[in-house]
XYZ file of C-alpha atoms in Angstrom:
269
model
C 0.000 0.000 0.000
C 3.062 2.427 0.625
C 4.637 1.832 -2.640
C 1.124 2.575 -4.558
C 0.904 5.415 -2.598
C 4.596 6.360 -3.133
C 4.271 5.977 -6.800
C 0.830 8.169 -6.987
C 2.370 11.236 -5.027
C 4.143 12.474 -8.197
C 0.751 12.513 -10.432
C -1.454 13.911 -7.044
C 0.928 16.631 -6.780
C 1.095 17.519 -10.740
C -2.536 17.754 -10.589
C -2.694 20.432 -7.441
C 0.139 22.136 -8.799
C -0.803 22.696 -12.348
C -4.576 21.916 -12.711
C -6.535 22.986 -9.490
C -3.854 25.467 -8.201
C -4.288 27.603 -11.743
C -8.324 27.305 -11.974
C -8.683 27.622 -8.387
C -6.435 30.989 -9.003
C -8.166 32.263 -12.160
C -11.921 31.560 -9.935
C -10.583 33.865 -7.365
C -9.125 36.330 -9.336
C -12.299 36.845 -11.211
C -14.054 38.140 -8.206
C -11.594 41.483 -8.139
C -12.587 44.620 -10.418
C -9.599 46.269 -12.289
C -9.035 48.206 -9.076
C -9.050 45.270 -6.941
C -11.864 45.195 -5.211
C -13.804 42.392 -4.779
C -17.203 42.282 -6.827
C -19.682 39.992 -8.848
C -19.761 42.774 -11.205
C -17.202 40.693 -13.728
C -19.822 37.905 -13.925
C -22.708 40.579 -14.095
C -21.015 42.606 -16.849
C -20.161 39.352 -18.887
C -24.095 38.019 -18.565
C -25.496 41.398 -19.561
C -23.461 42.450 -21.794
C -24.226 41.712 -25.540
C -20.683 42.034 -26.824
C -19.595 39.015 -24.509
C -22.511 37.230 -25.125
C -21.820 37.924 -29.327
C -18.260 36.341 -28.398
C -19.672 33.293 -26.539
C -21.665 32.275 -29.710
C -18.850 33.374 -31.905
C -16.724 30.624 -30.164
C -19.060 27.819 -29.874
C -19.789 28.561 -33.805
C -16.698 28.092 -34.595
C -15.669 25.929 -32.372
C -18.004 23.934 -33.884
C -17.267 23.917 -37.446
C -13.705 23.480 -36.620
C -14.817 20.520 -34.771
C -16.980 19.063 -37.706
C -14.675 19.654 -40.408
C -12.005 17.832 -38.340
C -14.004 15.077 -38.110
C -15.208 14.523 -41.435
C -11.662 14.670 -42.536
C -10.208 12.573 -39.721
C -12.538 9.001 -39.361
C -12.078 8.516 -43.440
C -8.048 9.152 -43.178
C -8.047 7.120 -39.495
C -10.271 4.044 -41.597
C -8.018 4.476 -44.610
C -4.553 4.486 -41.990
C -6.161 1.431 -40.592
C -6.279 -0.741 -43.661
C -2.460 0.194 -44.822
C 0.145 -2.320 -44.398
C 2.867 0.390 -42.543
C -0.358 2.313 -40.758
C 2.274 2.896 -37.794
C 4.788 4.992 -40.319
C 1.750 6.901 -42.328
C 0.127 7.916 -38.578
C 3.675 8.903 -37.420
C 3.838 10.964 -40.506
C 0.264 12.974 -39.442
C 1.449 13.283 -36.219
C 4.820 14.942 -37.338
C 2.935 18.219 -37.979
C 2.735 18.754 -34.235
C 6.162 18.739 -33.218
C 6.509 21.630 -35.253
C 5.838 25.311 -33.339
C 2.072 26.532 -33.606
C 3.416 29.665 -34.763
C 5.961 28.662 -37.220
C 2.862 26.933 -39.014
C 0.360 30.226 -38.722
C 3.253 32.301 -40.210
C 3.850 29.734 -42.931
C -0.074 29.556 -43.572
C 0.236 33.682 -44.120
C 2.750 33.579 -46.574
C 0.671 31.530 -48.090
C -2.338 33.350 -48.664
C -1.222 36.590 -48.666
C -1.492 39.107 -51.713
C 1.720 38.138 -52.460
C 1.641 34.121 -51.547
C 1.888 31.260 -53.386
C -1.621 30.540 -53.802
C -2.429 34.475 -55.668
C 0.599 33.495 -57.385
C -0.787 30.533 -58.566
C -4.039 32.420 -59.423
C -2.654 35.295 -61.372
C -0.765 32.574 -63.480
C -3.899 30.243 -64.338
C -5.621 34.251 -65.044
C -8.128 34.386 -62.152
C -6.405 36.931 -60.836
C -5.304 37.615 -57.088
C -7.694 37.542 -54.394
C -8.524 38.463 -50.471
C -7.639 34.684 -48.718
C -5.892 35.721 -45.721
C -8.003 37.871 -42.719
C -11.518 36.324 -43.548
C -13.434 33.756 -42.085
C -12.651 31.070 -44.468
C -8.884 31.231 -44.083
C -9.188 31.009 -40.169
C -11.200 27.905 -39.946
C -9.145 26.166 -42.615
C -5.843 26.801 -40.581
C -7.622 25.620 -37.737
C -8.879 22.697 -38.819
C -5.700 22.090 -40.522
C -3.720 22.300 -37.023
C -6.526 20.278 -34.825
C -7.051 17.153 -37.373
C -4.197 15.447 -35.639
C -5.823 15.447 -32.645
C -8.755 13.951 -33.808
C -7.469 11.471 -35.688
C -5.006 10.142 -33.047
C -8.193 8.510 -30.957
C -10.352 7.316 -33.986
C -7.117 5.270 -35.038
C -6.320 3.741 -31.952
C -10.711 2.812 -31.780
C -10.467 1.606 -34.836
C -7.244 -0.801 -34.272
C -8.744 -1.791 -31.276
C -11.536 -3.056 -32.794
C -12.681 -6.697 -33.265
C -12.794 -7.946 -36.942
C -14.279 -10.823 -35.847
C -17.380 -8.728 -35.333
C -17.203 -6.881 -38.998
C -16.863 -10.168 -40.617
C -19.643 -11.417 -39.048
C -21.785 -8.785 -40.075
C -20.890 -9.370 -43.663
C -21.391 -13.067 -43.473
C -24.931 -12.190 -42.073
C -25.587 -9.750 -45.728
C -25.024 -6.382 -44.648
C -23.626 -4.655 -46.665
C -20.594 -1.968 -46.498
C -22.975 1.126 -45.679
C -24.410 -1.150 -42.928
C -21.755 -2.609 -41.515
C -20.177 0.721 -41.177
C -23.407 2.540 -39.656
C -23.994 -0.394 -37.406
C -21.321 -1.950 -36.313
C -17.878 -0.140 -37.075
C -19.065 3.361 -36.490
C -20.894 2.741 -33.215
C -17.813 0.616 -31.634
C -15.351 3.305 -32.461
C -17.686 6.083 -30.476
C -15.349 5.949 -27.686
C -12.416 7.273 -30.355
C -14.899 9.890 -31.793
C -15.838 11.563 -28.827
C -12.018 11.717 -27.614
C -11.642 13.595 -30.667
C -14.355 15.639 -30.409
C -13.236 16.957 -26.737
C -9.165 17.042 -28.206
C -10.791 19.460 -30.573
C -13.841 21.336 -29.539
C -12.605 22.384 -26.243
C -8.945 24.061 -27.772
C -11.406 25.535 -30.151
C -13.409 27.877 -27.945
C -10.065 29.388 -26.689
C -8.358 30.226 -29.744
C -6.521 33.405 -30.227
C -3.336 33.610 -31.888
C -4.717 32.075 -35.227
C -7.511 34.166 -34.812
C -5.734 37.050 -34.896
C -2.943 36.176 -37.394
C -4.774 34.965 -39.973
C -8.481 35.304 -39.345
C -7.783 39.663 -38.298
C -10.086 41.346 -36.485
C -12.768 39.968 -38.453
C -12.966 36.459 -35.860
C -13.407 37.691 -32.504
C -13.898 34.521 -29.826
C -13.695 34.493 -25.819
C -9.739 33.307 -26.628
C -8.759 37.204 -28.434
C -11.208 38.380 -25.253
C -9.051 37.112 -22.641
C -5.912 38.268 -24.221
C -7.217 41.809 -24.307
C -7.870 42.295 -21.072
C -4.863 39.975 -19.678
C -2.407 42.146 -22.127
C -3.828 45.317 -23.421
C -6.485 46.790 -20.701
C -5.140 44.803 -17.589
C -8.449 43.913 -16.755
C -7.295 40.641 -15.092
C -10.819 40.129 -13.264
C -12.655 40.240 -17.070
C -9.684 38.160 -18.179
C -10.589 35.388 -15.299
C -13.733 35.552 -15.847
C -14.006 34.618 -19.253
C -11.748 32.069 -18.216
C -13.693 30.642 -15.925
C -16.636 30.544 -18.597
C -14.310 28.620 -20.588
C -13.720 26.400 -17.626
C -16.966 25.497 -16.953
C -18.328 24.845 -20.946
C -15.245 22.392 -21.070
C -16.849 20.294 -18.194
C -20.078 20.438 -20.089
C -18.669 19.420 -23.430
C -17.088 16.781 -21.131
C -19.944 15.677 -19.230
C -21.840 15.431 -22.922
C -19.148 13.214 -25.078
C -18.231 11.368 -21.255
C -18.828 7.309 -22.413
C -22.014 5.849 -21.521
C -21.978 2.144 -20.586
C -24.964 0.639 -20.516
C -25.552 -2.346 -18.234
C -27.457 -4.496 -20.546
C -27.744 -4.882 -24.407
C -30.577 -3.521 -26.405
C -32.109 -5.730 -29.654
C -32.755 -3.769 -32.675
């Protein structure tokens, strides 16, 4: 019992260092006003206000997208991965993309679509002419995506390897076909994997800032480009932790609604 103990004192003490201590320090500093007094007024101000409330939907929105896109291009490239011969090498090579600095790849995504990138390059030489790519909408949730797919389709892989093929070949052998073996067998077994990928996603979503100012401008404003004004420009630290704590507590919800349901008994369709 000592030695269990001794070897869980490391991971008990991470987690009180650098999970609770920070949220339980961004929930109390969100009950001081910019001239440190204590007040509710943060949490007032953010609930009646229609600027954060604007932001709030702004960042579920596209929090969302980001989320949807991912996935639509992640479970067909994790099902494809799965049936290669070297799927270890080709997911190593998807997973390379993150070793390499978050800014590095914004920068590189803004020489690409500037007025003077590669792609209006490419346009002025096929005759379309050169057009506005970088600071919209568009360009910020394809970066985004781009950077998040990893993480989505790290946990649909490893669902997918994990899963029996005992159980797909017996659906065959029983006449469904493809579509329904998929919808009813292979896509409901590798839920677990989707909904991992769906909180490695969503939740980095709603906090975004850096791409959202780089590439998407000050056309994308989310909770994320929120915080940072008020933790950098107006030293508002109380609005800053607020937010934050908003943040906080819609990443338990996404949580508590993609957590894993086991049910105790089967059902018969």
């Amino acid at each position: 019992m000592k030695s269990k103990t001794a070897y869980l004192t490391p991971y008990f003490l991470w987690i009180a260092l650098f999970v609770i201590a920070p949220m339980a320090l961004i929930l109390y500093q969100s009950f001081f006003s910019i001239t440190g007094h204590f007040t509710f007024g943060n949490y007032e101000q953010y609930l009646s206000s229609g600027v954060y409330l604007k932001m709030t939907v702004n960042s579920i929105w596209y929090a969302f997208i980001i989320t949807v896109l991912a996935l639509l291009v992640s479970y067909p490239t994790a099902y494809l991965i799965n049936h290669l011969k070297n799927k270890q090498l080709w997911l190593l090579l998807i997973i390379l993309p993150t070793w390499i600095n978050l800014l590095l790849k914004t920068y590189a995504f803004i020489g690409l679509f500037s007025q003077n990138g590669s792609i209006n390059d490419f346009l002025r030489f096929v005759g379309l002419g050169s057009h506005q790519i970088l600071f919209t909408d568009a360009s910020f949730i394809f970066v985004a995506t781009y950077i998040e797919i990893p993480f989505m389709i790290l946990p649909i892989f490893n669902a997918l390897d994990e899963l029996n093929p005992s159980l797909v070949n017996a659906s065959r052998d029983l006449g469904a076909s493809a579509w329904q073996t998929f919808r009813r067998v292979i896509f409901p077994l590798t839920m677990p994997g989707v909904k991992a990928g769906v909180q490695a996603v969503f939740i980095p979503s709603l906090s975004l800032f850096m791409i959202t100012r780089l590439i998407g401008g000050n056309r994308v404003i989310t909770l994320g480009t929120a915080i940072e004004e008020h933790f950098l420009v107006t030293q508002n630290w109380g609005m800053g932790s607020t937010i934050g704590v908003i943040l906080i507590l819609a990443m338990f919800v996404v949580m508590f609604l993609t957590r894993d349901r086991k049910n105790k008994g089967g059902q018969i369709r």
